Coordinates of C-alpha atoms and ligand atoms in Angstrom, one line a residue:
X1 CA 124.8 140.1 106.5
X2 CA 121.6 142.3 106.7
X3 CA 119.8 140.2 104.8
X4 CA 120.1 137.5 106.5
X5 CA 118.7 139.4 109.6
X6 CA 115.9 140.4 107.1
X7 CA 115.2 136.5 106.1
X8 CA 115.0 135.6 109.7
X9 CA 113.0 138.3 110.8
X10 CA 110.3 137.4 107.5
X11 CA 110.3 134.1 108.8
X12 CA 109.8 134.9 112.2
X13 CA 106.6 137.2 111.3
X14 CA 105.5 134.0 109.5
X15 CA 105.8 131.5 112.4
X16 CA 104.4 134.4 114.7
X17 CA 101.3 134.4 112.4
X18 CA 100.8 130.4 112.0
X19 CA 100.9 130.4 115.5
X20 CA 98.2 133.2 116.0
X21 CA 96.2 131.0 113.5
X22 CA 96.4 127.8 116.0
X23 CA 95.1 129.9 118.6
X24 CA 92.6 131.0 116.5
X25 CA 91.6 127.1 116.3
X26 CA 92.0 126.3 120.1
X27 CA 89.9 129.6 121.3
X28 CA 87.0 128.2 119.0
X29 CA 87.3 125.2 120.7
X30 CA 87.9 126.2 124.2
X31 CA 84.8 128.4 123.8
X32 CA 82.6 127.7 120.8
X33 CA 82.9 124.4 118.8
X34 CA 80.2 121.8 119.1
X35 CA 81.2 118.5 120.8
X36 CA 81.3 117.3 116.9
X37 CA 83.5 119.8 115.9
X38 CA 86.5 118.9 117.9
X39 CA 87.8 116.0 116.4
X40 CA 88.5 118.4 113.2
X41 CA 89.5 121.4 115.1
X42 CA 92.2 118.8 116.9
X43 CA 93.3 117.4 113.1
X44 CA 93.9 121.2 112.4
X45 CA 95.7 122.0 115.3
X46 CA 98.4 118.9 114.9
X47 CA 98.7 120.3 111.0
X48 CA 99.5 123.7 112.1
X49 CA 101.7 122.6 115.1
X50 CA 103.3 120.6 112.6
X51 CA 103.7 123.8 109.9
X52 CA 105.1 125.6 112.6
X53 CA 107.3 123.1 113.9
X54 CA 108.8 122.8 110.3
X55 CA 109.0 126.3 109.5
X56 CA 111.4 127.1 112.7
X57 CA 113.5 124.4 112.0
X58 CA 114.1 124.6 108.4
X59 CA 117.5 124.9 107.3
X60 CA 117.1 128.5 105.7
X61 CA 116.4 129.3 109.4
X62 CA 119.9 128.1 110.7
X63 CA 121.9 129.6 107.3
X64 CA 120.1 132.8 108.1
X65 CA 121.4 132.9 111.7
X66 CA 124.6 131.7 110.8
X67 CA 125.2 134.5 108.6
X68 CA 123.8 137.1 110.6
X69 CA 127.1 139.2 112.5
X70 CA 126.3 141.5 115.8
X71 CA 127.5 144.6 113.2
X72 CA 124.1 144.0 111.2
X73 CA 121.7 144.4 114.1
X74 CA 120.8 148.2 114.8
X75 CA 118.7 148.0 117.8
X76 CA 117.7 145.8 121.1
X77 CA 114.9 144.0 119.6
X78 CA 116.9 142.9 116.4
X79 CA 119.2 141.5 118.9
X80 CA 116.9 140.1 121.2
X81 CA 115.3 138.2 118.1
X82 CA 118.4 136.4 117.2
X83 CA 119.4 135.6 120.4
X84 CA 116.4 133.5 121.4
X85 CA 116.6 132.1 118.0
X86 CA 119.9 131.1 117.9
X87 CA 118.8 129.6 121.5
X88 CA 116.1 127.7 120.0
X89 CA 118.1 126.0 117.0
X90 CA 121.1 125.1 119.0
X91 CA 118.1 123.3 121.1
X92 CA 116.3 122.2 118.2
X93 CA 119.5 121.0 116.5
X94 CA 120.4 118.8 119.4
X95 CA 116.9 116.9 119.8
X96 CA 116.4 114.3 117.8
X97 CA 112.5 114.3 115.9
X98 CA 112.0 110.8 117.5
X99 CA 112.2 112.1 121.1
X100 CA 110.2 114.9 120.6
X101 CA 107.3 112.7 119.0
X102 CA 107.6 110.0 122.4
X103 CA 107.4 113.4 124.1
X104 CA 104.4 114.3 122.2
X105 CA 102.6 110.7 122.3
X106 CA 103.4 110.4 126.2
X107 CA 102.0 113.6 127.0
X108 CA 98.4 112.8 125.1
X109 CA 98.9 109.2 127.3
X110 CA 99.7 111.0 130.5
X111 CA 97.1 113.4 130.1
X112 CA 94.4 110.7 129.9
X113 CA 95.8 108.5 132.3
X114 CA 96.1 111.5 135.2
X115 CA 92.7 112.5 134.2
X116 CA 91.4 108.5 135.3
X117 CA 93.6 108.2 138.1
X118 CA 92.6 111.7 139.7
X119 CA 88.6 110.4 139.1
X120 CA 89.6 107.1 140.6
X121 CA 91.9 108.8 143.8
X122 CA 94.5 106.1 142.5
X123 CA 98.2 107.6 141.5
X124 CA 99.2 104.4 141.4
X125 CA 97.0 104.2 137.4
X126 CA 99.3 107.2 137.1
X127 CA 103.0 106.5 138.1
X128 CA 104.1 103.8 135.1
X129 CA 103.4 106.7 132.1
X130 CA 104.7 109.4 134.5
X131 CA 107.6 108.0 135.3
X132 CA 108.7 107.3 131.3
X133 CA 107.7 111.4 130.8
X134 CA 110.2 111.7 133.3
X135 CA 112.7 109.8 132.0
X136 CA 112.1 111.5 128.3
X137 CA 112.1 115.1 129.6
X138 CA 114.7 114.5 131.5
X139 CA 116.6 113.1 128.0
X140 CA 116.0 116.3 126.5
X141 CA 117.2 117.9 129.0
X142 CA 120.6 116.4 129.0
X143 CA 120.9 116.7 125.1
X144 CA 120.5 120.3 125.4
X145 CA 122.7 120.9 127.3
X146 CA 124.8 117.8 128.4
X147 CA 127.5 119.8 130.5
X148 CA 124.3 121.1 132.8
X149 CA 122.0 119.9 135.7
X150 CA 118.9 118.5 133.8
X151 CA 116.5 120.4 136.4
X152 CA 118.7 123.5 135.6
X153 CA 117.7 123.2 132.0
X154 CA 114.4 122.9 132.5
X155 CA 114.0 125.7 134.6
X156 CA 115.8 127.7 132.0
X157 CA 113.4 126.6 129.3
X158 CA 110.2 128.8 131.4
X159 CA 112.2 131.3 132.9
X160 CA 115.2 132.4 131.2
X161 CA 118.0 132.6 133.5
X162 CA 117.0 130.3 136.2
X163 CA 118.0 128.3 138.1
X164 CA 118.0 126.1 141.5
X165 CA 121.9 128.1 142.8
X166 CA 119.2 131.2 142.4
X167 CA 115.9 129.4 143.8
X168 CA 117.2 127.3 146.5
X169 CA 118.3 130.3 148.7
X170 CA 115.3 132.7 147.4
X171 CA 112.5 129.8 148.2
X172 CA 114.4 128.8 151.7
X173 CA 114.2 132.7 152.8
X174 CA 110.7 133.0 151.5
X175 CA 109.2 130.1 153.2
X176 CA 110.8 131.2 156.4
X177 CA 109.1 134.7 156.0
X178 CA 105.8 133.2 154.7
X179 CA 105.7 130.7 157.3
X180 CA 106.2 133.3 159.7
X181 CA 102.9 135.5 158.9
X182 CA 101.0 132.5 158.1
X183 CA 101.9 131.5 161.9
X184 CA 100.5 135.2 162.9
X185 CA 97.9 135.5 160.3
X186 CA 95.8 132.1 159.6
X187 CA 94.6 132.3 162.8
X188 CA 93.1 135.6 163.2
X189 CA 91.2 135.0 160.0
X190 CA 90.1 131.3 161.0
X191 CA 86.7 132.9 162.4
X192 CA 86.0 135.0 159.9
X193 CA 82.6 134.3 157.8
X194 CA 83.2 134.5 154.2
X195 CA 79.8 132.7 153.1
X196 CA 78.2 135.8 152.0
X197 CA 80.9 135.9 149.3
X198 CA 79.1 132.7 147.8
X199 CA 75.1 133.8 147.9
X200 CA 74.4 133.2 144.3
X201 CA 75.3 136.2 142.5
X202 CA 73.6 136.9 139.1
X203 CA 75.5 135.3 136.4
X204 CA 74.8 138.6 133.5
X205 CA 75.4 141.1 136.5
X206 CA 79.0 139.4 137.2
X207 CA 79.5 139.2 133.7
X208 CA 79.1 142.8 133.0
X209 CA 80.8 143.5 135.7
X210 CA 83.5 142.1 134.7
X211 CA 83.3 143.9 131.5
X212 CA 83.7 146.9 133.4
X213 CA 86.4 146.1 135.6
X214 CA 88.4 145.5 132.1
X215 CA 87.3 148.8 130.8
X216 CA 88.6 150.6 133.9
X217 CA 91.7 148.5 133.8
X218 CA 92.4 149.9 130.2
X219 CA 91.4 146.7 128.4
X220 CA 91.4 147.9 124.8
X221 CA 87.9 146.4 123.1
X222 CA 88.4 147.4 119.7
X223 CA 91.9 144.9 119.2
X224 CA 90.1 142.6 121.8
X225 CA 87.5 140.2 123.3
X226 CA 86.2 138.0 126.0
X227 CA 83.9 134.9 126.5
X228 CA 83.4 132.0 128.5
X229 CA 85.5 128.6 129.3
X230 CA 86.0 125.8 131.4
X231 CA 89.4 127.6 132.6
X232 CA 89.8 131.6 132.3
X233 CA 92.7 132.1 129.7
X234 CA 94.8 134.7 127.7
X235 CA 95.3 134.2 124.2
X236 CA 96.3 136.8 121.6
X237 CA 95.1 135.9 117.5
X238 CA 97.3 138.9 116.3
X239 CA 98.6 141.7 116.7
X240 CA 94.5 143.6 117.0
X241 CA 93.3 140.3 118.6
X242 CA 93.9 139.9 122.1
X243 CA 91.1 137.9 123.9
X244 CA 90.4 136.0 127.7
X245 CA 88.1 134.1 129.1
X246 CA 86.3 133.6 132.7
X247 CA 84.1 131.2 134.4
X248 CA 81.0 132.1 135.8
X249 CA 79.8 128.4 136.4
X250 CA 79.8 128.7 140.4
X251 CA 77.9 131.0 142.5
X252 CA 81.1 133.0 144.4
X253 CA 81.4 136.2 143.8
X254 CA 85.0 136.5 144.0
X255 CA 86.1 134.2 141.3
X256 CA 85.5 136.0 138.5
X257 CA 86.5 139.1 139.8
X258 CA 89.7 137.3 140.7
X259 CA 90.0 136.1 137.2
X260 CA 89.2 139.2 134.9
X261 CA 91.6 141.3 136.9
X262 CA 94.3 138.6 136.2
X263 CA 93.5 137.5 132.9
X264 CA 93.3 141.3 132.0
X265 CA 96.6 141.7 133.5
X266 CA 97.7 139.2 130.7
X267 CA 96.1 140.5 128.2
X268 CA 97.5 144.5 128.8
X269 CA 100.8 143.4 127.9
X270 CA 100.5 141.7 124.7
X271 CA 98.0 144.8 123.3
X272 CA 100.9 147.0 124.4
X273 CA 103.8 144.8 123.6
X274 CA 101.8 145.0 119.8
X275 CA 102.1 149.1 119.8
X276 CA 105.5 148.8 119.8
X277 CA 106.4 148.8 116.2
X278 CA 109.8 147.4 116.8
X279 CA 108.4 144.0 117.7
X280 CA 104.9 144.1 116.7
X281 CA 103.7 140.7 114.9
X282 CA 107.3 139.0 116.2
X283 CA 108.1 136.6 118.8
X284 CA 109.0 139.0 120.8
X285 CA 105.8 140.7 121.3
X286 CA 104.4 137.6 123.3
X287 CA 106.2 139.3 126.4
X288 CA 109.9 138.2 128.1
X289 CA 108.7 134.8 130.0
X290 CA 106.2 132.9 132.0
X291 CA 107.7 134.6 135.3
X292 CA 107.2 138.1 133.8
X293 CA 104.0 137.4 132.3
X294 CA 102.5 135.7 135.4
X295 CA 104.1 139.2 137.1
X296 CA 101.8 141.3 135.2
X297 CA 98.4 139.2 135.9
X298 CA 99.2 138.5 139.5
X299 CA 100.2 142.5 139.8
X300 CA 96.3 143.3 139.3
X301 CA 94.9 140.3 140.9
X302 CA 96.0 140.9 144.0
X303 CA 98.4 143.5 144.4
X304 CA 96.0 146.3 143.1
X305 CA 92.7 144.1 142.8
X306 CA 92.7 143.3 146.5
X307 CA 93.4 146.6 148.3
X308 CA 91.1 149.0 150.2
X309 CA 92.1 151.7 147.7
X310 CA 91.3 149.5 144.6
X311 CA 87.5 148.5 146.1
X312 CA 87.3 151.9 147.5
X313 CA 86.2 153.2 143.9
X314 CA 84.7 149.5 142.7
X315 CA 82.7 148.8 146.2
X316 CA 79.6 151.2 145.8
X317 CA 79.5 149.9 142.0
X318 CA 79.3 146.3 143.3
X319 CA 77.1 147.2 145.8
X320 CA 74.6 149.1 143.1
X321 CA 75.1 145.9 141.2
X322 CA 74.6 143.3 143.4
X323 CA 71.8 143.6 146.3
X324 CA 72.9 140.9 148.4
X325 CA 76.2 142.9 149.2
X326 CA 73.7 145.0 151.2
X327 CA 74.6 145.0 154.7
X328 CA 78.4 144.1 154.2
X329 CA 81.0 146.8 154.7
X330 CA 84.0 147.6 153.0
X331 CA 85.7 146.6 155.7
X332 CA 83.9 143.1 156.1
X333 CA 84.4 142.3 152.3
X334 CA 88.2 143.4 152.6
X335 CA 88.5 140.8 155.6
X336 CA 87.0 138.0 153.4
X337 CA 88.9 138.5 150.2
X338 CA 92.2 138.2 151.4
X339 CA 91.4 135.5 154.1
X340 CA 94.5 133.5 154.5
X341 CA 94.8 129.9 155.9
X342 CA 96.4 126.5 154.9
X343 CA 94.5 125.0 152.5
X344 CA 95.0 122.2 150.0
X345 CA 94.7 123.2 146.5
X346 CA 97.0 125.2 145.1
X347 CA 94.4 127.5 142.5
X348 CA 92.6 128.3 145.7
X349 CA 95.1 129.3 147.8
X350 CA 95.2 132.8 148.6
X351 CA 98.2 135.6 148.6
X352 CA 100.0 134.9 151.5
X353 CA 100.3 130.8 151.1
X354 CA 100.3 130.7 148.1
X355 CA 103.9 130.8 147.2
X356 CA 104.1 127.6 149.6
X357 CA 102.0 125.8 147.4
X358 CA 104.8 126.6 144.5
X359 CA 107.6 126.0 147.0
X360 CA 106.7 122.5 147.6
X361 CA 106.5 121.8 144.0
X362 CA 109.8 123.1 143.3
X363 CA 110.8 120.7 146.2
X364 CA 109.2 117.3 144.7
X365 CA 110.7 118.0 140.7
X366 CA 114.2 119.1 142.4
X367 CA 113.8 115.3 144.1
X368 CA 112.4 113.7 141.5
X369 CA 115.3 114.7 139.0
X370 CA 118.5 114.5 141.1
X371 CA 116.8 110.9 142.0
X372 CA 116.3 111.5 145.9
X373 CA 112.2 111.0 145.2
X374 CA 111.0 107.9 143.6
X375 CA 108.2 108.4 140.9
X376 CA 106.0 105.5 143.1
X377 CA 107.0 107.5 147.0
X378 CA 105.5 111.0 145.4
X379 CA 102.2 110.5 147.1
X380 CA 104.1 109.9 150.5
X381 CA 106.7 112.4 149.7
X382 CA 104.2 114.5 148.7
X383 CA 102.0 114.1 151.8
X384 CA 104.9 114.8 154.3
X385 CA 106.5 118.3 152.7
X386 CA 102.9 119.8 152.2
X387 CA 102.5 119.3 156.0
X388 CA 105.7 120.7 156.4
X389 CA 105.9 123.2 154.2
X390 CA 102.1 124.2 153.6
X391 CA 101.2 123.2 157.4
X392 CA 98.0 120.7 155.8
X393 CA 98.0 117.3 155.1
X394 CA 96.1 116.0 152.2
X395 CA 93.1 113.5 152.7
X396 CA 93.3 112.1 149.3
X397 CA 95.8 111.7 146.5
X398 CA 93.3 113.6 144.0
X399 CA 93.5 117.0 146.3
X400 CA 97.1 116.1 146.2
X401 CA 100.0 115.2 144.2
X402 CA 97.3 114.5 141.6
X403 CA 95.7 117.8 141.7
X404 CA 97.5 119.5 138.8
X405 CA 98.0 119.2 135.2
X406 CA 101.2 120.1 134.6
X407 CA 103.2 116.9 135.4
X408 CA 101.1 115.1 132.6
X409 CA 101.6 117.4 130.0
X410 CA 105.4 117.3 130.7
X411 CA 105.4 120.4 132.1
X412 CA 108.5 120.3 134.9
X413 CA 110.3 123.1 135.9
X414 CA 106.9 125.3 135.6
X415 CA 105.9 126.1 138.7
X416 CA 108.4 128.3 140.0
X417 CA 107.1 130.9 137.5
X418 CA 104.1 131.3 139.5
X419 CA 106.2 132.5 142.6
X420 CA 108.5 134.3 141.0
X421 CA 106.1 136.4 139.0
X422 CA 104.9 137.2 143.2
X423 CA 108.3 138.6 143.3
X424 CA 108.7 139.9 140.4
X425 CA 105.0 141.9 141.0
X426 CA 106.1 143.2 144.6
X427 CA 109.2 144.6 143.1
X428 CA 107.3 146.5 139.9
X429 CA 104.6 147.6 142.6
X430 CA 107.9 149.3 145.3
X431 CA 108.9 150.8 141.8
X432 CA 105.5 151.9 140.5
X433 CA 104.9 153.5 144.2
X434 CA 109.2 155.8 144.7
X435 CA 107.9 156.6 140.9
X436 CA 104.2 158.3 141.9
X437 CA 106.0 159.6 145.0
X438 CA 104.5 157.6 147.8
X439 CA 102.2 155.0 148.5
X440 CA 99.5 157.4 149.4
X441 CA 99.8 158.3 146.0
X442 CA 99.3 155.0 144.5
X443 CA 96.3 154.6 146.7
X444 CA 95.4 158.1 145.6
X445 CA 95.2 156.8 142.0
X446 CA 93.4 153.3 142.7
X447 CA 90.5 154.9 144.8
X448 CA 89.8 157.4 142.0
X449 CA 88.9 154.6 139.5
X450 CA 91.4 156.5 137.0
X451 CA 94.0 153.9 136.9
X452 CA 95.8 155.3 133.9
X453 CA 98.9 156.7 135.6
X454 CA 99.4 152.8 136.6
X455 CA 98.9 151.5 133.7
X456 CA 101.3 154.3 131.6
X457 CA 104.0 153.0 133.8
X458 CA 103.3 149.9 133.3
X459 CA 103.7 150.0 129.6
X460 CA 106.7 152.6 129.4
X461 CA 108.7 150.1 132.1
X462 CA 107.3 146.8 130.8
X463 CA 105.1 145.9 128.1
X464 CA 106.1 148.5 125.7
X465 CA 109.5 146.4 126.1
X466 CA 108.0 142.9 125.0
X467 CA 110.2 140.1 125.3
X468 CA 113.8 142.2 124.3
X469 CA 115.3 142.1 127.6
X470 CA 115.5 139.0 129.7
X471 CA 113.6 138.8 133.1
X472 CA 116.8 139.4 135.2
X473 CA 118.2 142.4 132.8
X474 CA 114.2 143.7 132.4
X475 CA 114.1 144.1 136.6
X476 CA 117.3 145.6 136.5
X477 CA 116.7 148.3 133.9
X478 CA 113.3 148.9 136.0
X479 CA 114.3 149.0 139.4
X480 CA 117.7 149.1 139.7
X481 CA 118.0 146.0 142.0
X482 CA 117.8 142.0 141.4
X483 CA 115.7 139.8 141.8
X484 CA 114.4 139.9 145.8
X485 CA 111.8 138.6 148.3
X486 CA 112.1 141.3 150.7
X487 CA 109.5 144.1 148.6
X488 CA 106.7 140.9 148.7
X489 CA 107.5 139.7 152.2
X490 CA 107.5 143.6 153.3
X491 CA 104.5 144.0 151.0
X492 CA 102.3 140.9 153.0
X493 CA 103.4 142.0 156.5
X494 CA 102.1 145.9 156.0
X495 CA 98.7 144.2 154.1
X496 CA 98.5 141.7 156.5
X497 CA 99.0 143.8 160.0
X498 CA 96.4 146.4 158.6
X499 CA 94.1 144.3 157.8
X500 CA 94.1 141.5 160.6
X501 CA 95.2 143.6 163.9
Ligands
ZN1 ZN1 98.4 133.7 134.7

């Protein structure tokens, strides 16, 4: 029945706007509200995340896609839009309210408890509420899908399609490769002095900066924003309203520049997904998946924003900005910014190790749920494989196993979206260059501070398409070719071997 694919559609443009009102909320609060305000802004946010939760899971919602038949649906997006929905209710349908509330309450314990025991250098404050997340996500798991690996599931959840049969032989390959230039590479940057990089730069001249590193970039100011918070973030209020933020609290030049370029990255797909006006002010205009998304921000961090091309054009207008870049060279600010070497936390890491970082991660949840790692051994566990796999050994438990979020909020099964979206870049950037007709081409476009030919590909090949096709069918319409680490491995070693001879 069309109308049925009418009511869910009306719904789903509801939903889409509740939840653009809750980020709304949580962008005044990551950036504006007064320490007084928050305890309302919070009260807000649990109504609304409530609302929301209700909406999708009333029963109109599973009569409409009942009744909906493939016949009624006239294009790709109207078909994409039932599909994750029918996803989501089967889901929904088999959790019961009461697990997803323990969920709820032990991530808000979690949270505070990880926050104490990183403080306090103690996992051991951290492992009893940890290890009952655990056991809860892993309950969810197996009542969606009871036939399936729990780990499976959960990858699934952030990147549809995934899976450890695909990860295990993409991640062993990868760390071979990586571990292979980080071999040649670390040490020929070990004596490189990057200290001019942290001088104290002037916090207004960064900042507008910035601002123009998003113009050029195509950052669209009318239907968009910026400011500052603890952590740089994407959010999008609607349709018109897509906003990030950055950090200019320490004094290295780098960071932010690191930041805009991949918060911007973010933030280009969702004000392009909006122009299309087959899914603008849906769920699908959010973009595909974490993988995809994190391909789009890490395509302009480092795979355009850290080339010779790319600072060929922004150099002299950092150098006019910032005096104390007098005296460095293109050359020498090249060599600092993509300085490679083993290093413990994972944010920090840079291009080349840090897919290591993601591949240990992948390592400790695939233990911890098929039971081989023990909630109260991670610390030990963890310890060993990042000297194995990232060639450093923590010194404390804080700049280790306790050194991200993610676990406390529940969040297993994450990670690998980081790394992918690495591969996923390298494989848009191979396309990007056979499309221009050559890499000199491509480094044609980035040194002339034009970067619109980029960018139009960009959003013909992959905003434009929002979150219709899946990540695996998206890559395949785009390139031609599945999912790969040879274009990123082939992409380090030419970076790398120019750069470090
Ligand atoms: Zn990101």
């Amino acid at each position: 029945m069309r109308e049925a694919f009418e009511k869910l559609r009306e719904k789903d443009r509801e939903i889409t706007r509740l939840g653009y009102a809750l980020a709304t909320i949580e962008w005044d609060l990551e950036t504006k509200a007064p320490e007084k305000g928050a305890e309302e802004r919070g009260a807000e946010l649990s109504m609304l995340s409530m609302m929301i939760h209700d909406a999708s899971t009333a029963e109109e919602m599973y009569s409409a896609a009942d009744a909906i038949e493939d016949a009624d649906l006239r294009n790709d997006a109207e078909r994409a839009l039932v599909r994750n929905w029918r996803k989501d209710l089967r889901e929904e349908k088999n959790v019961p309210s009461e697990l997803v509330g323990r969920i709820g309450y032990l991530q808000g314990a979690a949270h505070a408890k990880w926050v104490e025991a990183r403080k306090k250098n103690d996992f051991s404050l951290f492992a009893p509420i940890l290890k009952d997340l655990i056991d809860a996500v892993r309950e969810k798991a197996l009542l969606i899908a009871p036939e399936a690996d729990p780990y499976d599931t959960l990858l699934d959840e952030f990147e549809p399609g995934m899976s450890k049969a695909v990860l295990d032989p993409l991640f062993g390959d990868l760390e071979k490769e990586l571990h292979r230039l980080m071999d040649e590479y670390a040490p020929k940057c070990a004596h490189l002095d990057t200290s001019f990089l942290r001088r104290g730069y002037d916090r207004n001249g960064m900042e507008s900066f910035c601002r123009y590193i998003m113009e050029k970039m195509g950052f669209d100011f009318e239907r968009g924003t910026y400011a500052e918070s603890a952590h740089p973030f994407t959010t999008t209020l609607g349709p018109d309203d897509i906003r990030i933020t950055n950090r200019f609290t320490d004094e290295g030049l780098f960071d932010p520049i690191g930041s805009v370029t991949h918060e911007t990255g973010h933030a280009l797909y969702e004000q392009n997904a909006a122009l299309n006006p087959e899914i603008r002010g849906t769920s699908l205009s959010g973009g595909v998946s974490m993988g995809i998304h994190e391909s789009q921000s890490r395509f302009w961090e480092n795979f355009m924003g850290r080339t010779r091309a790319f600072w060929e054009f922004m150099y002299p207008e950092a150098q006019k900005r910032f005096p104390s870049l007098e005296g460095i060279s293109l050359d020498e600010f090249l060599l600092a910014v993509n300085k490679t070497e083993p290093s413990a936390i994972r944010v920090n890491a840079d291009e080349l190790t840090y897919s290591l970082h993601i591949i240990l991660r992948y390592r400790m949840e695939k233990g911890i749920f098929d039971g081989s790692i023990k909630v109260e051994d991670i610390p030990s566990e963890w310890n060993r494989m990042s000297e194995e796999i990232i060639r450093y050994t923590p010194k404390t438990d804080s700049e280790g196993c306790l050194q991200d979020s993610h676990w406390a909020g529940g969040m297993f099964g994450y990670f690998p979206t980081y790394a992918l979206g690495n591969l996923y870049a390298a494989m848009w950037r191979e396309q990007l260059i056979d499309d221009l007709g050559g890499e000199e081409k491509l480094d044609e476009v980035l040194s002339s501070g034009n970067f619109t030919p980029i960018t139009y590909w960009q959003k013909d090949n992959i905003w434009y398409k929002g979150g219709i096709y899946l990540p695996k069918d998206l890559l395949f319409k785009v390139t031609g070719k599945s999912l790969d680490m040879r274009p990123f491995v082939e992409y380090l070693e030419e970076k790398y071997s120019r750069l470090y001879k």
